[in-house]
mmCIF file of C-alpha atoms in Angstrom:
data_model
loop_
_atom_site.group_PDB
_atom_site.id
_atom_site.type_symbol
_atom_site.label_atom_id
_atom_site.label_comp_id
_atom_site.label_asym_id
_atom_site.label_seq_id
_atom_site.Cartn_x
_atom_site.Cartn_y
_atom_site.Cartn_z
ATOM 1 C CA MET A 1218 20.790 -49.965 -41.446
ATOM 2 C CA SER A 1219 18.369 -49.282 -38.647
ATOM 3 C CA GLY A 1220 21.225 -48.156 -36.243
ATOM 4 C CA ALA A 1221 22.657 -45.846 -39.011
ATOM 5 C CA SER A 1222 19.191 -44.401 -39.565
ATOM 6 C CA GLN A 1223 18.657 -43.631 -35.932
ATOM 7 C CA ALA A 1224 22.107 -41.926 -35.667
ATOM 8 C CA GLY A 1225 21.307 -39.887 -38.707
ATOM 9 C CA ASP A 1226 18.012 -38.754 -37.178
ATOM 10 C CA GLN A 1227 19.733 -37.840 -33.911
ATOM 11 C CA SER A 1228 22.374 -35.710 -35.559
ATOM 12 C CA GLY A 1229 19.684 -34.071 -37.689
ATOM 13 C CA ALA A 1230 17.781 -33.079 -34.579
ATOM 14 C CA VAL A 1231 20.985 -31.706 -32.880
ATOM 15 C CA ARG A 1232 21.692 -29.481 -35.762
ATOM 16 C CA PRO A 1233 18.200 -27.648 -35.865
ATOM 17 C CA ALA A 1234 18.443 -27.361 -32.105
ATOM 18 C CA ARG A 1235 21.854 -25.654 -32.272
ATOM 19 C CA GLY A 1236 20.599 -23.408 -35.091
ATOM 20 C CA ALA A 1237 17.573 -22.331 -33.003
ATOM 21 C CA LEU A 1238 19.809 -21.548 -30.121
ATOM 22 C CA LEU A 1239 22.083 -19.503 -32.356
ATOM 23 C CA TRP A 1240 19.220 -17.400 -33.688
ATOM 24 C CA ALA A 1241 18.079 -16.923 -30.106
ATOM 25 C CA VAL A 1242 21.477 -15.622 -28.942
ATOM 26 C CA LEU A 1243 22.220 -13.512 -31.904
ATOM 27 C CA PRO A 1244 19.458 -10.818 -31.425
ATOM 28 C CA LEU A 1245 20.529 -10.590 -27.714
ATOM 29 C CA ALA A 1246 24.088 -10.073 -28.810
ATOM 30 C CA VAL A 1247 23.154 -7.369 -31.237
ATOM 31 C CA LEU A 1248 21.073 -5.622 -28.404
ATOM 32 C CA ALA A 1249 24.044 -5.936 -26.014
ATOM 33 C CA SER A 1250 26.375 -4.349 -28.591
ATOM 34 C CA ALA A 1251 23.956 -1.417 -29.190
ATOM 35 C CA ILE A 1252 23.624 -0.703 -25.508
ATOM 36 C CA VAL A 1253 27.511 -0.780 -25.152
ATOM 37 C CA TRP A 1254 27.874 1.648 -28.056
ATOM 38 C CA LEU A 1255 25.092 4.041 -26.711
ATOM 39 C CA VAL A 1256 26.749 4.196 -23.168
ATOM 40 C CA THR A 1257 30.388 4.600 -24.453
ATOM 41 C CA ALA A 1258 29.724 6.880 -27.533
ATOM 42 C CA ASN A 1259 27.038 8.878 -25.748
ATOM 43 C CA PRO A 1260 25.611 10.556 -28.920
ATOM 44 C CA LEU A 1261 23.048 12.500 -26.885
ATOM 45 C CA ALA A 1262 25.860 14.624 -25.449
ATOM 46 C CA ILE A 1263 25.991 16.552 -28.655
ATOM 47 C CA SER A 1264 22.368 17.616 -28.462
ATOM 48 C CA ARG A 1265 22.674 18.889 -24.837
ATOM 49 C CA ASP A 1266 25.053 21.513 -25.750
ATOM 50 C CA GLY A 1267 26.089 22.218 -22.254
ATOM 51 C CA LEU A 1268 22.574 22.144 -20.774
ATOM 52 C CA PRO A 1269 22.277 20.712 -17.208
ATOM 53 C CA PRO A 1270 20.609 17.242 -16.777
ATOM 54 C CA VAL A 1271 17.068 16.767 -15.708
ATOM 55 C CA GLU A 1272 17.019 16.485 -11.865
ATOM 56 C CA LYS A 1273 14.206 15.047 -9.635
ATOM 57 C CA LEU A 1274 14.507 14.707 -5.880
ATOM 58 C CA THR A 1275 11.785 13.159 -3.558
ATOM 59 C CA PHE A 1276 11.608 13.669 0.114
ATOM 60 C CA GLU A 1277 10.686 10.242 1.493
ATOM 61 C CA ARG A 1278 11.089 10.788 5.305
ATOM 62 C CA VAL A 1279 11.830 13.568 7.754
ATOM 63 C CA VAL A 1280 13.168 12.752 11.261
ATOM 64 C CA LEU A 1281 13.241 15.408 13.981
ATOM 65 C CA ASP A 1282 15.271 14.728 17.081
ATOM 66 C CA ALA A 1283 17.583 16.325 19.666
ATOM 67 C CA GLY A 1284 20.291 16.411 16.988
ATOM 68 C CA GLY A 1285 18.390 18.442 14.495
ATOM 69 C CA LEU A 1286 16.804 17.342 11.188
ATOM 70 C CA ARG A 1287 17.436 14.290 9.072
ATOM 71 C CA LEU A 1288 16.025 13.934 5.632
ATOM 72 C CA LEU A 1289 15.790 10.750 3.522
ATOM 73 C CA VAL A 1290 15.843 11.815 -0.228
ATOM 74 C CA ARG A 1291 15.671 9.746 -3.305
ATOM 75 C CA ALA A 1292 17.223 10.888 -6.661
ATOM 76 C CA GLY A 1293 15.168 10.255 -9.851
ATOM 77 C CA GLY A 1294 16.932 12.382 -12.512
ATOM 78 C CA SER A 1295 18.543 11.287 -15.751
ATOM 79 C CA GLU A 1296 22.123 11.420 -14.110
ATOM 80 C CA PRO A 1297 23.641 11.290 -10.634
ATOM 81 C CA MET A 1298 22.905 14.586 -8.750
ATOM 82 C CA THR A 1299 24.921 16.363 -6.143
ATOM 83 C CA ILE A 1300 23.555 18.313 -3.194
ATOM 84 C CA ALA A 1301 25.337 21.596 -2.858
ATOM 85 C CA GLN A 1302 23.473 23.525 -0.170
ATOM 86 C CA VAL A 1303 20.530 23.088 2.141
ATOM 87 C CA GLN A 1304 18.383 25.836 3.410
ATOM 88 C CA VAL A 1305 15.859 25.870 6.407
ATOM 89 C CA ASP A 1306 13.491 28.811 6.581
ATOM 90 C CA ASP A 1307 15.619 30.686 3.963
ATOM 91 C CA ALA A 1308 18.892 30.288 5.966
ATOM 92 C CA TYR A 1309 21.798 28.123 4.794
ATOM 93 C CA TRP A 1310 22.943 25.374 7.105
ATOM 94 C CA GLN A 1311 25.923 23.025 7.180
ATOM 95 C CA PHE A 1312 24.892 19.427 6.405
ATOM 96 C CA GLU A 1313 26.239 15.962 6.387
ATOM 97 C CA GLN A 1314 25.338 13.404 3.729
ATOM 98 C CA GLU A 1315 25.306 9.785 4.115
ATOM 99 C CA PRO A 1316 26.517 8.221 1.900
ATOM 100 C CA PRO A 1317 28.542 11.312 0.594
ATOM 101 C CA GLY A 1318 28.918 12.270 -3.037
ATOM 102 C CA PRO A 1319 26.686 12.261 -6.025
ATOM 103 C CA ILE A 1320 23.291 10.343 -5.532
ATOM 104 C CA ALA A 1321 22.677 7.918 -8.352
ATOM 105 C CA ARG A 1322 19.297 7.575 -10.045
ATOM 106 C CA GLY A 1323 16.900 5.617 -7.871
ATOM 107 C CA THR A 1324 19.133 5.559 -4.801
ATOM 108 C CA THR A 1325 18.704 7.305 -1.429
ATOM 109 C CA ALA A 1326 20.783 9.366 0.904
ATOM 110 C CA TRP A 1327 20.374 10.828 4.444
ATOM 111 C CA VAL A 1328 20.994 14.498 4.844
ATOM 112 C CA LYS A 1329 21.663 15.636 8.500
ATOM 113 C CA LEU A 1330 21.386 19.223 9.646
ATOM 114 C CA PRO A 1331 22.096 20.639 13.174
ATOM 115 C CA PHE A 1332 19.033 22.792 12.908
ATOM 116 C CA PRO A 1333 17.383 23.876 16.222
ATOM 117 C CA TRP A 1334 13.792 23.208 15.293
ATOM 118 C CA VAL A 1335 11.014 24.697 17.443
ATOM 119 C CA GLN A 1336 8.286 22.496 18.765
ATOM 120 C CA GLY A 1337 4.944 23.208 17.120
ATOM 121 C CA ASP A 1338 6.415 25.635 14.474
ATOM 122 C CA ALA A 1339 6.368 25.179 10.762
ATOM 123 C CA HIS A 1340 9.639 25.008 8.857
ATOM 124 C CA VAL A 1341 10.506 24.883 5.095
ATOM 125 C CA VAL A 1342 13.547 22.890 3.849
ATOM 126 C CA LYS A 1343 15.095 23.646 0.513
ATOM 127 C CA VAL A 1344 17.720 21.403 -1.152
ATOM 128 C CA VAL A 1345 19.847 23.098 -3.806
ATOM 129 C CA THR A 1346 21.825 21.022 -6.183
ATOM 130 C CA ASN A 1347 25.185 21.990 -7.864
ATOM 131 C CA THR A 1348 23.252 22.842 -11.026
ATOM 132 C CA GLY A 1349 21.184 25.385 -9.100
ATOM 133 C CA THR A 1350 17.966 23.334 -8.987
ATOM 134 C CA THR A 1351 15.838 23.785 -5.893
ATOM 135 C CA PHE A 1352 13.654 21.191 -4.222
ATOM 136 C CA GLU A 1353 11.408 22.198 -1.442
ATOM 137 C CA HIS A 1354 9.669 20.291 1.491
ATOM 138 C CA GLU A 1355 7.429 21.730 4.159
ATOM 139 C CA ILE A 1356 7.320 20.514 7.834
ATOM 140 C CA PRO A 1357 3.776 21.825 8.836
ATOM 141 C CA VAL A 1358 4.202 21.091 12.565
ATOM 142 C CA ALA A 1359 7.540 20.325 14.002
ATOM 143 C CA VAL A 1360 7.437 17.587 16.729
ATOM 144 C CA ALA A 1361 9.971 15.024 17.810
ATOM 145 C CA THR A 1362 9.731 11.832 15.656
ATOM 146 C CA PRO A 1363 8.628 8.727 17.570
ATOM 147 C CA THR A 1364 11.367 6.268 18.515
ATOM 148 C CA ALA A 1365 11.220 2.596 18.675
ATOM 149 C CA ASP A 1366 11.491 2.152 22.419
ATOM 150 C CA GLY A 1367 9.306 -0.141 24.536
ATOM 151 C CA THR A 1368 6.988 2.571 25.768
ATOM 152 C CA SER A 1369 6.108 4.057 22.378
ATOM 153 C CA LEU A 1370 5.736 0.612 20.784
ATOM 154 C CA VAL A 1371 3.285 -0.467 23.514
ATOM 155 C CA SER A 1372 1.247 2.727 23.346
ATOM 156 C CA GLN A 1373 1.126 2.510 19.469
ATOM 157 C CA ALA A 1374 0.110 -1.183 19.745
ATOM 158 C CA LEU A 1375 -2.817 -0.200 22.029
ATOM 159 C CA LEU A 1376 -3.817 2.462 19.598
ATOM 160 C CA GLY A 1377 -3.872 0.040 16.706
ATOM 161 C CA ALA A 1378 -5.699 -2.450 18.630
ATOM 162 C CA PHE A 1379 -8.329 0.171 19.530
ATOM 163 C CA VAL A 1380 -8.679 0.928 15.747
ATOM 164 C CA GLY A 1381 -8.522 -2.468 14.253
ATOM 165 C CA ILE A 1382 -8.956 -5.346 16.830
ATOM 166 C CA LEU A 1383 -11.700 -3.840 18.992
ATOM 167 C CA PRO A 1384 -14.262 -2.831 16.347
ATOM 168 C CA VAL A 1385 -13.856 -6.114 14.451
ATOM 169 C CA ALA A 1386 -14.465 -8.003 17.649
ATOM 170 C CA ILE A 1387 -17.474 -5.825 18.388
ATOM 171 C CA GLY A 1388 -18.897 -6.584 15.018
ATOM 172 C CA LEU A 1389 -18.326 -10.285 15.376
ATOM 173 C CA MET A 1390 -20.209 -10.206 18.688
ATOM 174 C CA PHE A 1391 -23.379 -9.664 16.644
ATOM 175 C CA TYR A 1392 -23.022 -13.288 15.442
ATOM 176 C CA PRO A 1393 -25.587 -14.848 17.806
ATOM 177 C CA ALA A 1394 -28.199 -12.171 16.917
ATOM 178 C CA LEU A 1395 -27.768 -12.727 13.256
ATOM 179 C CA ARG A 1396 -28.216 -16.513 13.243
ATOM 180 C CA GLY A 1397 -31.989 -16.236 13.433
ATOM 181 C CA VAL A 1398 -32.431 -14.397 10.144
ATOM 182 C CA GLY A 1399 -34.446 -16.063 7.350
ATOM 183 C CA ARG A 1400 -33.618 -16.341 3.653
ATOM 184 C CA ASP A 1401 -34.285 -12.755 2.890
ATOM 185 C CA GLY A 1402 -32.328 -11.679 6.010
ATOM 186 C CA MET A 1403 -29.348 -13.783 4.790
ATOM 187 C CA ASN A 1404 -29.436 -12.265 1.348
ATOM 188 C CA PHE A 1405 -29.590 -8.753 2.952
ATOM 189 C CA LEU A 1406 -26.505 -9.447 5.065
ATOM 190 C CA LEU A 1407 -24.546 -11.024 2.226
ATOM 191 C CA ALA A 1408 -25.393 -7.906 0.108
ATOM 192 C CA LEU A 1409 -24.490 -5.650 3.038
ATOM 193 C CA THR A 1410 -21.038 -7.423 3.086
ATOM 194 C CA VAL A 1411 -20.602 -6.831 -0.683
ATOM 195 C CA GLY A 1412 -21.606 -3.134 -0.125
ATOM 196 C CA LEU A 1413 -19.165 -2.332 2.587
ATOM 197 C CA LEU A 1414 -16.401 -4.207 0.737
ATOM 198 C CA ALA A 1415 -17.158 -2.266 -2.503
ATOM 199 C CA PHE A 1416 -16.718 0.962 -0.524
ATOM 200 C CA LEU A 1417 -13.522 -0.353 0.911
ATOM 201 C CA PHE A 1418 -12.241 -1.208 -2.554
ATOM 202 C CA VAL A 1419 -12.824 2.209 -3.911
ATOM 203 C CA ASP A 1420 -11.489 3.832 -0.858
ATOM 204 C CA ALA A 1421 -8.283 1.739 -0.773
ATOM 205 C CA PHE A 1422 -7.640 2.130 -4.459
ATOM 206 C CA GLU A 1423 -8.024 5.850 -4.260
ATOM 207 C CA ASP A 1424 -5.642 6.046 -1.317
ATOM 208 C CA ALA A 1425 -3.119 3.829 -3.020
ATOM 209 C CA LEU A 1426 -3.094 6.101 -6.010
ATOM 210 C CA GLU A 1427 -2.804 9.228 -3.924
ATOM 211 C CA LEU A 1428 0.236 7.691 -2.066
ATOM 212 C CA ALA A 1429 1.672 6.602 -5.412
ATOM 213 C CA GLY A 1430 1.504 10.232 -6.632
ATOM 214 C CA GLU A 1431 3.810 11.238 -3.633
ATOM 215 C CA ALA A 1432 6.390 8.494 -4.427
ATOM 216 C CA ALA A 1433 9.469 8.964 -6.592
ATOM 217 C CA ALA A 1434 8.692 8.812 -10.355
ATOM 218 C CA ILE A 1435 11.028 5.832 -10.730
ATOM 219 C CA PHE A 1436 8.494 3.676 -9.038
ATOM 220 C CA GLN A 1437 5.772 4.385 -11.650
ATOM 221 C CA GLY A 1438 3.247 4.698 -8.961
ATOM 222 C CA PRO A 1439 -0.113 4.293 -10.773
ATOM 223 C CA THR A 1440 1.264 1.363 -12.801
ATOM 224 C CA MET A 1441 2.679 -0.263 -9.737
ATOM 225 C CA VAL A 1442 -0.758 0.044 -7.938
ATOM 226 C CA VAL A 1443 -2.679 -1.397 -10.844
ATOM 227 C CA LEU A 1444 -0.277 -4.291 -11.336
ATOM 228 C CA ALA A 1445 -0.114 -5.162 -7.591
ATOM 229 C CA ALA A 1446 -3.885 -5.032 -7.222
ATOM 230 C CA THR A 1447 -4.333 -7.257 -10.362
ATOM 231 C CA GLY A 1448 -1.696 -9.732 -9.269
ATOM 232 C CA SER A 1449 -3.233 -9.929 -5.682
ATOM 233 C CA PHE A 1450 -6.623 -10.567 -7.063
ATOM 234 C CA LEU A 1451 -5.601 -13.350 -9.455
ATOM 235 C CA LEU A 1452 -3.326 -14.988 -6.878
ATOM 236 C CA LEU A 1453 -6.006 -15.091 -4.237
ATOM 237 C CA MET A 1454 -8.577 -16.282 -6.792
ATOM 238 C CA ALA A 1455 -6.293 -19.109 -7.816
ATOM 239 C CA ILE A 1456 -5.667 -20.093 -4.196
ATOM 240 C CA GLY A 1457 -9.315 -19.794 -3.159
ATOM 241 C CA ARG A 1458 -10.801 -21.725 -6.089
ATOM 242 C CA ARG A 1459 -8.265 -24.635 -6.021
ATOM 243 C CA HIS A 1460 -10.729 -26.788 -4.120
ATOM 244 C CA GLY A 1461 -13.897 -25.067 -5.501
ATOM 245 C CA ALA A 1462 -15.579 -21.816 -4.481
ATOM 246 C CA PRO A 1463 -14.788 -20.925 -0.772
ATOM 247 C CA THR A 1464 -17.691 -21.076 1.683
ATOM 248 C CA GLY A 1465 -18.144 -20.927 5.473
ATOM 249 C CA MET A 1466 -14.905 -20.534 7.452
ATOM 250 C CA ALA A 1467 -12.687 -20.303 4.235
ATOM 251 C CA LEU A 1468 -14.796 -17.410 2.890
ATOM 252 C CA ALA A 1469 -14.755 -15.679 6.264
ATOM 253 C CA THR A 1470 -11.036 -15.963 6.307
ATOM 254 C CA TYR A 1471 -10.631 -14.414 2.925
ATOM 255 C CA ILE A 1472 -12.927 -11.589 3.987
ATOM 256 C CA ALA A 1473 -10.815 -11.061 7.106
ATOM 257 C CA ILE A 1474 -7.621 -11.021 5.025
ATOM 258 C CA GLY A 1475 -9.052 -8.266 2.663
ATOM 259 C CA ILE A 1476 -10.271 -6.227 5.541
ATOM 260 C CA GLY A 1477 -6.943 -6.761 7.456
ATOM 261 C CA LEU A 1478 -4.881 -5.481 4.521
ATOM 262 C CA HIS A 1479 -7.210 -2.353 4.256
ATOM 263 C CA ASN A 1480 -6.857 -1.881 8.084
ATOM 264 C CA PHE A 1481 -3.088 -1.863 7.647
ATOM 265 C CA GLY A 1482 -3.546 1.135 5.374
ATOM 266 C CA GLU A 1483 -5.666 2.870 8.064
ATOM 267 C CA GLY A 1484 -2.999 2.216 10.635
ATOM 268 C CA LEU A 1485 -0.418 3.839 8.335
ATOM 269 C CA ALA A 1486 -2.514 6.899 8.050
ATOM 270 C CA ILE A 1487 -2.892 7.251 11.822
ATOM 271 C CA GLY A 1488 0.781 6.593 12.539
ATOM 272 C CA ALA A 1489 1.853 9.091 9.945
ATOM 273 C CA ALA A 1490 -0.479 11.624 11.482
ATOM 274 C CA PHE A 1491 1.001 11.373 14.879
ATOM 275 C CA ALA A 1492 4.612 11.315 13.531
ATOM 276 C CA ALA A 1493 3.784 14.541 11.635
ATOM 277 C CA GLY A 1494 2.635 16.198 14.871
ATOM 278 C CA MET A 1495 -1.048 16.204 13.967
ATOM 279 C CA ALA A 1496 -2.093 14.639 17.325
ATOM 280 C CA GLY A 1497 -5.596 16.102 16.999
ATOM 281 C CA LEU A 1498 -6.120 14.726 13.620
ATOM 282 C CA GLY A 1499 -4.824 11.372 14.850
ATOM 283 C CA THR A 1500 -7.350 11.155 17.710
ATOM 284 C CA PHE A 1501 -10.136 12.042 15.435
ATOM 285 C CA LEU A 1502 -9.037 9.293 12.953
ATOM 286 C CA VAL A 1503 -8.931 6.870 15.789
ATOM 287 C CA LEU A 1504 -12.558 7.549 16.713
ATOM 288 C CA GLY A 1505 -13.777 7.642 13.126
ATOM 289 C CA PHE A 1506 -11.990 4.412 12.151
ATOM 290 C CA THR A 1507 -13.349 2.571 15.215
ATOM 291 C CA LEU A 1508 -16.973 3.305 14.187
ATOM 292 C CA HIS A 1509 -15.980 2.785 10.489
ATOM 293 C CA ASN A 1510 -14.734 -0.774 11.272
ATOM 294 C CA ILE A 1511 -17.507 -2.207 13.370
ATOM 295 C CA THR A 1512 -19.415 -3.182 10.117
ATOM 296 C CA GLU A 1513 -16.284 -5.085 8.989
ATOM 297 C CA GLY A 1514 -16.807 -7.632 11.826
ATOM 298 C CA ILE A 1515 -20.417 -8.137 10.824
ATOM 299 C CA GLY A 1516 -19.340 -8.817 7.249
ATOM 300 C CA ILE A 1517 -16.869 -11.505 8.412
ATOM 301 C CA ALA A 1518 -19.522 -13.165 10.538
ATOM 302 C CA VAL A 1519 -22.078 -13.529 7.704
ATOM 303 C CA PRO A 1520 -20.518 -16.567 6.039
ATOM 304 C CA LEU A 1521 -20.528 -18.354 9.348
ATOM 305 C CA LEU A 1522 -24.239 -18.015 10.186
ATOM 306 C CA LYS A 1523 -24.979 -21.561 9.014
ATOM 307 C CA LYS A 1524 -22.036 -22.973 10.933
ATOM 308 C CA ARG A 1525 -21.134 -23.165 14.688
ATOM 309 C CA PRO A 1526 -17.369 -22.367 14.677
ATOM 310 C CA PRO A 1527 -15.438 -22.534 18.049
ATOM 311 C CA LEU A 1528 -14.546 -19.374 19.867
ATOM 312 C CA THR A 1529 -10.947 -19.744 18.743
ATOM 313 C CA ALA A 1530 -12.044 -19.250 15.272
ATOM 314 C CA PHE A 1531 -13.567 -15.954 15.997
ATOM 315 C CA ALA A 1532 -10.458 -14.931 17.886
ATOM 316 C CA ALA A 1533 -8.291 -15.924 14.913
ATOM 317 C CA LEU A 1534 -10.558 -13.972 12.453
ATOM 318 C CA THR A 1535 -10.424 -10.898 14.719
ATOM 319 C CA MET A 1536 -6.582 -10.917 14.651
ATOM 320 C CA ILE A 1537 -6.420 -11.482 10.973
ATOM 321 C CA ALA A 1538 -8.771 -8.571 10.227
ATOM 322 C CA GLY A 1539 -7.697 -6.138 13.059
ATOM 323 C CA GLY A 1540 -4.061 -7.086 13.900
ATOM 324 C CA PRO A 1541 -2.622 -5.405 10.756
ATOM 325 C CA ALA A 1542 -3.793 -2.030 12.032
ATOM 326 C CA VAL A 1543 -1.075 -2.408 14.784
ATOM 327 C CA LEU A 1544 1.519 -3.060 12.269
ATOM 328 C CA GLY A 1545 0.324 -0.134 10.244
ATOM 329 C CA VAL A 1546 0.491 2.291 13.236
ATOM 330 C CA TRP A 1547 4.107 1.192 13.939
ATOM 331 C CA MET A 1548 5.243 1.514 10.354
ATOM 332 C CA GLY A 1549 3.358 4.826 9.700
ATOM 333 C CA SER A 1550 5.024 6.550 12.792
ATOM 334 C CA LEU A 1551 8.526 4.902 12.561
ATOM 335 C CA ALA A 1552 9.273 4.050 8.936
ATOM 336 C CA PHE A 1553 6.665 5.587 6.608
ATOM 337 C CA ALA A 1554 7.471 5.621 2.843
ATOM 338 C CA PRO A 1555 4.808 6.496 0.174
ATOM 339 C CA GLN A 1556 5.742 3.846 -2.266
ATOM 340 C CA TRP A 1557 5.581 0.893 0.107
ATOM 341 C CA SER A 1558 2.421 2.107 1.643
ATOM 342 C CA ALA A 1559 0.861 2.506 -1.818
ATOM 343 C CA LEU A 1560 2.030 -1.017 -2.648
ATOM 344 C CA ALA A 1561 0.500 -2.489 0.526
ATOM 345 C CA LEU A 1562 -2.825 -0.738 -0.198
ATOM 346 C CA ALA A 1563 -2.812 -2.026 -3.706
ATOM 347 C CA ILE A 1564 -2.425 -5.586 -2.612
ATOM 348 C CA GLY A 1565 -5.286 -5.052 -0.111
ATOM 349 C CA THR A 1566 -7.483 -3.747 -3.003
ATOM 350 C CA GLY A 1567 -6.863 -6.856 -4.988
ATOM 351 C CA ALA A 1568 -7.759 -8.914 -1.973
ATOM 352 C CA ILE A 1569 -10.942 -7.004 -1.349
ATOM 353 C CA LEU A 1570 -12.046 -7.398 -5.108
ATOM 354 C CA GLN A 1571 -11.472 -11.290 -4.724
ATOM 355 C CA VAL A 1572 -13.712 -11.229 -1.736
ATOM 356 C CA ILE A 1573 -16.449 -9.271 -3.451
ATOM 357 C CA VAL A 1574 -16.335 -11.827 -6.281
ATOM 358 C CA GLU A 1575 -16.757 -14.742 -3.953
ATOM 359 C CA VAL A 1576 -19.483 -13.292 -1.742
ATOM 360 C CA THR A 1577 -21.471 -12.374 -4.880
ATOM 361 C CA ALA A 1578 -21.056 -15.868 -6.141
ATOM 362 C CA LEU A 1579 -22.222 -17.279 -2.807
ATOM 363 C CA LEU A 1580 -25.234 -14.965 -2.949
ATOM 364 C CA ARG A 1581 -26.165 -16.293 -6.404
ATOM 365 C CA ARG A 1582 -25.649 -19.985 -5.457
ATOM 366 C CA GLY A 1583 -27.803 -19.659 -2.357
ATOM 367 C CA SER A 1584 -30.921 -18.729 -4.399
ATOM 368 C CA ASP A 1585 -32.910 -20.419 -7.166
ATOM 369 C CA THR A 1586 -34.205 -17.027 -8.325
ATOM 370 C CA ALA A 1587 -32.555 -15.772 -11.454
ATOM 371 C CA GLY A 1588 -32.986 -12.111 -10.458
ATOM 372 C CA ILE A 1589 -31.594 -12.433 -6.908
ATOM 373 C CA LEU A 1590 -29.125 -9.730 -7.399
ATOM 374 C CA VAL A 1591 -31.829 -7.135 -8.080
ATOM 375 C CA SER A 1592 -34.238 -8.354 -5.392
ATOM 376 C CA PRO A 1593 -35.395 -5.794 -2.699
ATOM 377 C CA ALA A 1594 -33.390 -7.576 0.053
ATOM 378 C CA VAL A 1595 -30.101 -7.492 -1.966
ATOM 379 C CA LEU A 1596 -30.546 -3.884 -3.171
ATOM 380 C CA ALA A 1597 -31.393 -2.835 0.424
ATOM 381 C CA GLY A 1598 -28.391 -4.532 1.693
ATOM 382 C CA LEU A 1599 -26.132 -3.027 -0.875
ATOM 383 C CA THR A 1600 -27.416 0.341 -0.139
ATOM 384 C CA ALA A 1601 -27.049 -0.050 3.561
ATOM 385 C CA GLY A 1602 -23.559 -1.436 3.281
ATOM 386 C CA VAL A 1603 -22.293 1.467 1.034
ATOM 387 C CA GLY A 1604 -24.339 4.043 2.952
ATOM 388 C CA PHE A 1605 -23.024 3.231 6.389
ATOM 389 C CA MET A 1606 -19.409 3.083 5.229
ATOM 390 C CA TYR A 1607 -19.820 6.409 3.453
ATOM 391 C CA LEU A 1608 -21.364 8.162 6.489
ATOM 392 C CA THR A 1609 -18.777 6.919 8.901
ATOM 393 C CA ALA A 1610 -16.008 7.693 6.434
ATOM 394 C CA MET A 1611 -16.951 11.296 6.831
ATOM 395 C CA LEU A 1612 -15.524 11.161 10.272
ATOM 396 C CA VAL A 1613 -12.058 10.331 8.927
ATOM 397 C CA LYS A 1614 -11.894 12.533 5.866
ATOM 398 C CA ILE A 1615 -10.331 15.900 6.629
#
């Protein structure tokens, strides 16, 4: 009887499990059938009554070389779109498209024109589709697009090092001078770090949203930025708190990571400025960013003031915080795309927010005073951090 009872229980358990699986598959089958009907029957065709489809075209990249112009465009309309004509400065030009044919929604194509662009001049490109819709892109200053050869890569790496690595290293060189500060001095420096990171958070988030607005609508730029920043923050919080709240070298490393991701965005801006022919703007950005980033090195050094890390640790922190600027300059001049730049800055925004939370927590744990966050030393540090970053940012905002 016992064996029969167990067999009955097992068969009874199998039947509910199969029933649950059936009820899980059934709504999916209904959804699939509805989609198939919508695609094959196309009931919306009746309401269009011969009207052309909605078309969107985004210019993601422009390359100028000895062969003329090359445009990377991305379609974002409701249906595949066909490029019929291309104008440059109101004159029609023959063009080659790769890959040829209609451009499907969300995909890209290169458009090549043998246009004899003029160094330093401004040009306007217009793309006309087979429905007569026109999309326009302006080239403010025509200069040859940088190429990925040894000479240009080395010069761009030196430029990125000047912007990212050098100022962070200079900031870390204040470490011996900072070790002698007392309790109020330490609170001031921690609050200074929070202040400069708070400014970087707002600045990076604003830049990410601006770049997201330039990307194709299919990427849902603002939503992508918010989701990426939130995901980055939660992931780094989970990693950082797996062994408790980070302090010392661990916290300094997280600060360096957040600053490094922000410096990657700065490198993108400088590289894109030079690629667009704005050499004067690029030089101005280099000088401004260098002064702007010195305080970042001080912020990285603050969690280490009670430690005596080896010189190799300072070298590693310098590369983590400053090295991404080199990558940013390379990508900005050679392969800039607004959606990926916005994504990188959004991830950096989340990383910076994680560091703000951890440094604030360290500030509160280091004091037995309940109102430490509103003490004169902390308020002065916050004001100094935000104020210095704001004033130096004036040098890089055009």
